[in-house]
Structure formats: C-alpha cells, structure tokens
XYZ file of C-alpha atoms in Angstrom:
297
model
C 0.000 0.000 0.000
C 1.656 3.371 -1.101
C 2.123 6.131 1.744
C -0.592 7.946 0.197
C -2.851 5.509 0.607
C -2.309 4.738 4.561
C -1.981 9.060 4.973
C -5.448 8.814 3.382
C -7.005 5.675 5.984
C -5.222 7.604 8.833
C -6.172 10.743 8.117
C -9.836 10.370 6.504
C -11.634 7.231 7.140
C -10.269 6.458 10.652
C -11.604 9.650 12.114
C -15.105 9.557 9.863
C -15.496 6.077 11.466
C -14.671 7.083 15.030
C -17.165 9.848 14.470
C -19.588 7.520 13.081
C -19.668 5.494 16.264
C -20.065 8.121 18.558
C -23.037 10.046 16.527
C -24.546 6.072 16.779
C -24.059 6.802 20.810
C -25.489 10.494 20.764
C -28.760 8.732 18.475
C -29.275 6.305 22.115
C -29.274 9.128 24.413
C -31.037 11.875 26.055
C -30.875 14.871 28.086
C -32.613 12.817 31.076
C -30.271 9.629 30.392
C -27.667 11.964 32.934
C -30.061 11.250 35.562
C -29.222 7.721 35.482
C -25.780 9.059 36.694
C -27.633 9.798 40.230
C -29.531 6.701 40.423
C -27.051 4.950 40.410
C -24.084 6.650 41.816
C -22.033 4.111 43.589
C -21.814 1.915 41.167
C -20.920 5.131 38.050
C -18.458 6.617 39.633
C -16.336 3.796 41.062
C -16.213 2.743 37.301
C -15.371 6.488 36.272
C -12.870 6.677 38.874
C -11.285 3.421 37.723
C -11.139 4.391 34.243
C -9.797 7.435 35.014
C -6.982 6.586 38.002
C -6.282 2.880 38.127
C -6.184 1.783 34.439
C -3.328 4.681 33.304
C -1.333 2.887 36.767
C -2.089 -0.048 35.298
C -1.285 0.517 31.828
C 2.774 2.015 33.640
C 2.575 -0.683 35.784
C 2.455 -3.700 33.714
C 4.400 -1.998 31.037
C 7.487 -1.775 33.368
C 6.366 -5.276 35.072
C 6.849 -6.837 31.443
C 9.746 -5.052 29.805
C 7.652 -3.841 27.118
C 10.436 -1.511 24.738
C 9.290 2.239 24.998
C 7.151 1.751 21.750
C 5.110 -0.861 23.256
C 4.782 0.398 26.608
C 3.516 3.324 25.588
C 1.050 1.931 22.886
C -0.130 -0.537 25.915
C -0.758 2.984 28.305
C -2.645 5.143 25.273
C -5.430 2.054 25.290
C -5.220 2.087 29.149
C -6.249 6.263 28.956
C -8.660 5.763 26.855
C -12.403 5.830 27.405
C -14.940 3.031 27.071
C -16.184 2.229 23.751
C -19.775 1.540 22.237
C -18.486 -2.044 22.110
C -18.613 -2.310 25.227
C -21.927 -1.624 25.345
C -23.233 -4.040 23.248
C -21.356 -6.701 24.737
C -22.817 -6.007 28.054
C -26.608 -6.173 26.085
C -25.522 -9.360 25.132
C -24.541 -10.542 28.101
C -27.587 -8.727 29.675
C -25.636 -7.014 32.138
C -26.948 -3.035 32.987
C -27.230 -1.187 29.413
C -27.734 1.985 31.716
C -24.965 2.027 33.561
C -22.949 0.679 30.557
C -24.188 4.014 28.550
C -23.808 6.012 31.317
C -20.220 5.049 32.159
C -18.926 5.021 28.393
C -20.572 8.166 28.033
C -19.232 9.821 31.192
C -15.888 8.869 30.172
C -16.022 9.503 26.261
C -16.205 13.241 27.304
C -14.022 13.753 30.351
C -11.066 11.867 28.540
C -11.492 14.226 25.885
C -9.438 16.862 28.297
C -7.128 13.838 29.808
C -5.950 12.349 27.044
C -4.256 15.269 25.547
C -2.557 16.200 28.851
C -1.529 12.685 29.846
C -0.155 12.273 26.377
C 1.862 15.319 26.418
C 3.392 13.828 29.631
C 3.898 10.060 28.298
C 5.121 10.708 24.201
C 9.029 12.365 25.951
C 8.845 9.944 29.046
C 8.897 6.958 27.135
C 10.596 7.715 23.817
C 13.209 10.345 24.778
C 16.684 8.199 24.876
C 15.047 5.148 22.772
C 15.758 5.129 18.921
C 12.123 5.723 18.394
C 11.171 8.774 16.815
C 9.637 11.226 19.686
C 5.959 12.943 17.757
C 4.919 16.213 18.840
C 1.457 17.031 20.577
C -0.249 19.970 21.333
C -2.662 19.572 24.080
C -5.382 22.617 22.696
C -5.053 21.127 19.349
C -5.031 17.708 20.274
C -8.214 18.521 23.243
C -9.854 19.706 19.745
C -9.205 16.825 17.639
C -10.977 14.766 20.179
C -13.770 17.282 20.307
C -14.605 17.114 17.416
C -14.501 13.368 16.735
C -16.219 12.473 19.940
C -18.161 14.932 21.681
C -19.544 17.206 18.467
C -21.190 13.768 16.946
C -22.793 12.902 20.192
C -24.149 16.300 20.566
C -25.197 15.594 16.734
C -27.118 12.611 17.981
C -28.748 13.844 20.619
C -30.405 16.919 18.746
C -31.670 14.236 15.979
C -33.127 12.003 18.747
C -34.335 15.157 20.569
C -36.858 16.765 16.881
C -36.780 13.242 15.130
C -36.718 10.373 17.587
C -38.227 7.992 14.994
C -35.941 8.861 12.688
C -32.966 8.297 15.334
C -34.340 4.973 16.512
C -34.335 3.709 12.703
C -30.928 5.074 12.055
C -29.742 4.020 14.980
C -30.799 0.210 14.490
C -28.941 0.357 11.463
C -25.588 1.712 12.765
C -25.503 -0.928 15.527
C -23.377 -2.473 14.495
C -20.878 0.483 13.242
C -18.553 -0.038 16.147
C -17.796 -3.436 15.745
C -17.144 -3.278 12.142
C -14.972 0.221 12.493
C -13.040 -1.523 14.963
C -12.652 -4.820 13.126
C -11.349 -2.485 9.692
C -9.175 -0.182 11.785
C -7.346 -3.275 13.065
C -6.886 -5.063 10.101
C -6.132 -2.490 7.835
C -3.308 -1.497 10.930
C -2.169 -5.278 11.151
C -1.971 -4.934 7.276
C 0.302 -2.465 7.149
C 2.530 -2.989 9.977
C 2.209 -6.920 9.515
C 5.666 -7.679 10.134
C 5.947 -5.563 12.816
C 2.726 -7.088 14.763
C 4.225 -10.312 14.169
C 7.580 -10.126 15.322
C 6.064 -8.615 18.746
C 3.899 -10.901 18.813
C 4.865 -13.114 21.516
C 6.543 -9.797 23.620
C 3.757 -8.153 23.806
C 0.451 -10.386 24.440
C 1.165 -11.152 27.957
C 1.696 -7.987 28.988
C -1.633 -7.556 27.198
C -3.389 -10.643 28.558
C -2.010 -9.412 31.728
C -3.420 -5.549 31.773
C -6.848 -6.877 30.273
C -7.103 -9.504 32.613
C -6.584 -7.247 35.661
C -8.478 -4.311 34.138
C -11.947 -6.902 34.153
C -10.304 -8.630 37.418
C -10.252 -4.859 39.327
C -14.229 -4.168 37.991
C -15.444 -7.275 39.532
C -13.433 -6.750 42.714
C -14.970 -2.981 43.039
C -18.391 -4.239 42.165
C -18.283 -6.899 45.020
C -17.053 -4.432 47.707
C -19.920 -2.191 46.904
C -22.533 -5.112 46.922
C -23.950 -4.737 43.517
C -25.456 -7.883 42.053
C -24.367 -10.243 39.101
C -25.154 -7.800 36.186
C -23.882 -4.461 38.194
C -20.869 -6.505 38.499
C -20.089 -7.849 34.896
C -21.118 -4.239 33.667
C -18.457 -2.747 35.755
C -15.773 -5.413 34.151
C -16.704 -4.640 30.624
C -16.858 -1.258 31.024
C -12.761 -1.748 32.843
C -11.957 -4.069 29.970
C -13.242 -2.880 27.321
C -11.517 -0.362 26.054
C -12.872 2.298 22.944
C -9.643 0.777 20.724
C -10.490 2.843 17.485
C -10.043 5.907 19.537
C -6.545 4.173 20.850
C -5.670 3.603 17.178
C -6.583 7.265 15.963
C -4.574 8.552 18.688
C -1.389 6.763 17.654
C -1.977 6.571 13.552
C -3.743 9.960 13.134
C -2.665 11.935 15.897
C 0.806 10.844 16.525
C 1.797 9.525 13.114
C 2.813 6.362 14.454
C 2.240 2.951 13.006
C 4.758 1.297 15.744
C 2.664 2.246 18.598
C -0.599 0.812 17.420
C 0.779 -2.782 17.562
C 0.139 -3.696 21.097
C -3.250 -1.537 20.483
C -4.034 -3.932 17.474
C -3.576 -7.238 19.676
C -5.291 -5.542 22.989
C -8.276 -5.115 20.508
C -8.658 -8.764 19.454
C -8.403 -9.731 23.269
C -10.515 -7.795 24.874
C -13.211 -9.003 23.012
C -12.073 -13.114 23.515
C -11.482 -12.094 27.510
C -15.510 -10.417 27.331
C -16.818 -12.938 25.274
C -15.567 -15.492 28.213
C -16.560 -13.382 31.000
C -20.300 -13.024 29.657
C -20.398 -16.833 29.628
C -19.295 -17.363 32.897
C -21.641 -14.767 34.030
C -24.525 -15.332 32.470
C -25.166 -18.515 34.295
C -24.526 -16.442 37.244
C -27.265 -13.883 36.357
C -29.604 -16.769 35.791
C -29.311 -18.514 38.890
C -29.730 -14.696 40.499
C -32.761 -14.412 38.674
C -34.214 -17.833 39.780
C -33.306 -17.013 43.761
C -35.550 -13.827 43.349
C-alpha cells in the first residue's frame, strides 16, 4: 500500500469512522439519560474513577512489570487512557448485564477523557521515547483537546439533537448503525495489522502477555470494586466490561492519526482482538450467574 494511501485511511476514514460510532451513541441518548448518573451513583463513579486513576497505573505498571520496549509500553498505556467504547456496550446487552450504567459510564468517560488524554499524552510521548531510537511525535494539548472534540463529543451532541426533533428517525438510524462499532473496529485493526504486519508479528509473543495481563486485571479490578460495593451479578459484569473494554479505534486514531505512528498501534491492534475473547468469556461465565440470580428472586 503506497504512503498515500495509509496518509489517506489515517487521516480520513479512521476519524469519519470514530465519528460515526459516537453520533450512533449520541442517536441512544437523552438529556434525562444523565439522571441515570444519580440513580445509580455508587456503582458510576467507582467505574469512572477506575477508568480514570487505576487503568493509566495499570497501563505504567504492567508496562514496566513486562519489559515492554518504549514503543510498546507506551502503545499498551494510550489504550489504558482511553475511554470506554460503544463495544462495550453491546457486549454487556448481550450478556444482559446493565445497558444503563454501561451508557452512562462510556458516556461519562467519552467526554471527560477528551481533556485527559491530551494532557496525559503530552506527559507520556518524551517519558517513554526520549533516549530510545524511536522517533519522539509532537502534541499539542489545545489542538489535540480539539481533535478529540470534534470526533467524539460534536457527533454525540449531533445525535442527541436528531433524537431530541426526530426520535423515529434516530431509533431507525440508529438500528442500522448498531453495528458500526464493531465493524470500524474490526477495519481499523486489520487495515493497521496490514500495514505494519511484520511488525505485529515479530512482537507478537513480547507483547500479548503484557496484554493478557493488563486486560485480565483491568476486568479482574471491575469485579473486585463491584463486590465491595454489593452490587449484584449484572452491576458486576457491567463494571468489568466497562474496565476491559476499552474504545480501541479511539486508541488507534490517537497513535496513527494523531501521533503519526504505526509502531505504537501494535500492542493496540492485539489488545483489541483480546478484549473481546477475555468479554466474550466473562459473559459466559456470568450469564449462568445472572440466571441462577434471577431464579433465587
């Protein structure tokens, strides 16, 4: 594929399908959806705290845990600063967990992170690059704070005001971009793995434990904090998608479009393909769980 080509899929049709997803959100959601933030308040903002303090420790801490080289450590910490993604959402519908909270939590997050990231990137790009042979990108946080605007929070707004004066309209439109996040997610991976094949492969075996091992203990530190608040077997498994479940076509606009940096997006690439085996399993296990809750009551 020429350079022209991947400038074009980095530039163009990553962003357009990252916006895509989150106008798909906005077309779900409501002014008075925010109130499900206070009816449920335990449970939203141990998730938003853990998305928004533990999983960047644990995105340094397993990086240094594993000797991940700077380029891999840091492409394993952008996905651990990043927000919860629409996929997550639909895997906890499948796995009938708490849409709600789900929504609620991926939305809460979608926006605050669009201030974080920026700032916490500015922070990690020198830290881990400066003294490797990696080439060190520049960022601008009010530029970059805009990029993310832009891409995130403008085509939620979008979705909202369509739901708000046409909420037929929205409902049909938003049956049909269902699912949009999957399939943006499956194309931004493989046309990333497809360019940077040999690169993916030849970190192969570095990287996924260190992957296994932040994914893991990202779902692992969900179900903990939904146990010591007492919430039941669908509060719980929310919580662990939500940790787990990373929005990975934001992770992989951040390091192809923003930063320029095919290298990074390797570990994002494989995190990608195991969050979803790792929530796939967990919705098994818990469904079962859920049923046998159901039957008690």
């Amino acid at each position: 594929m020429s350079p022209e080509a991947i400038a074009f899929v980095n530039q163009t049709i990553v962003p357009c399908g990252l916006a895509l997803i989150m106008f798909s959100m906005g077309l779900t959601l409501a002014l008075r959806d925010f109130a499900a933030i206070l009816s449920g308040v335990r449970a939203a903002a141990a998730g938003f705290a853990t998305h928004l303090l533990v999983l960047p420790l644990l995105g340094l801490a397993v990086g240094a845990l594993f000797g991940l080289s700077p380029e891999l450590a840091l492409g394993l910490f952008i996905i651990s600063i990043c927000p919860a993604g629409t996929t997550s959402n639909a895997l906890t519908f499948v796995g009938r967990g708490n849409l709600a909270l789900a929504v609620v939590l991926t939305l809460m997050t979608s926006v605050v992170t669009v201030f974080t990231i920026p700032i916490l990137l500015r922070w990690a790009v020198p830290w881990f690059l400066d003294g490797s042979n990696a080439a060190v990108p520049q960022l601008d946080i009010v530029s970059t704070m805009g990029q993310l605007a832009r891409i995130t929070l403008a085509p939620i707004a979008f979705g909202m005001v369509v739901r708000r004066f046409a909420p037929d309209a929205a409902a049909r439109i938003a049956q049909r971009l269902r699912p949009t996040a999957f399939v943006v997610l499956v194309a931004v991976i493989g046309f990333s793995v497809m360019v940077s094949f040999d690169m993916v492969v030849q970190n192969l075996i570095a990287a996924t434990p260190a992957i296994y091992a932040l994914n893991i203990a990202a779902m692992a530190f969900g179900l903990i904090v939904g146990r010591l608040l007492g919430l039941n077997a669908r509060d719980r498994m929310t919580l662990a998608i939500e940790t787990g479940v990373q929005n990975a076509t934001l992770a992989l606009f951040l390091t192809l479009t923003v930063l320029g940096s095919l290298p990074l997006a390797v570990t994002q690439n494989i995190y990608g393909v195991v969050m979803l085996l790792n929530a796939t399993l967990l919705i098994r296990w818990f469904r079962r769980r859920i049923a046998s809750e159901a039957d008690a009551a």
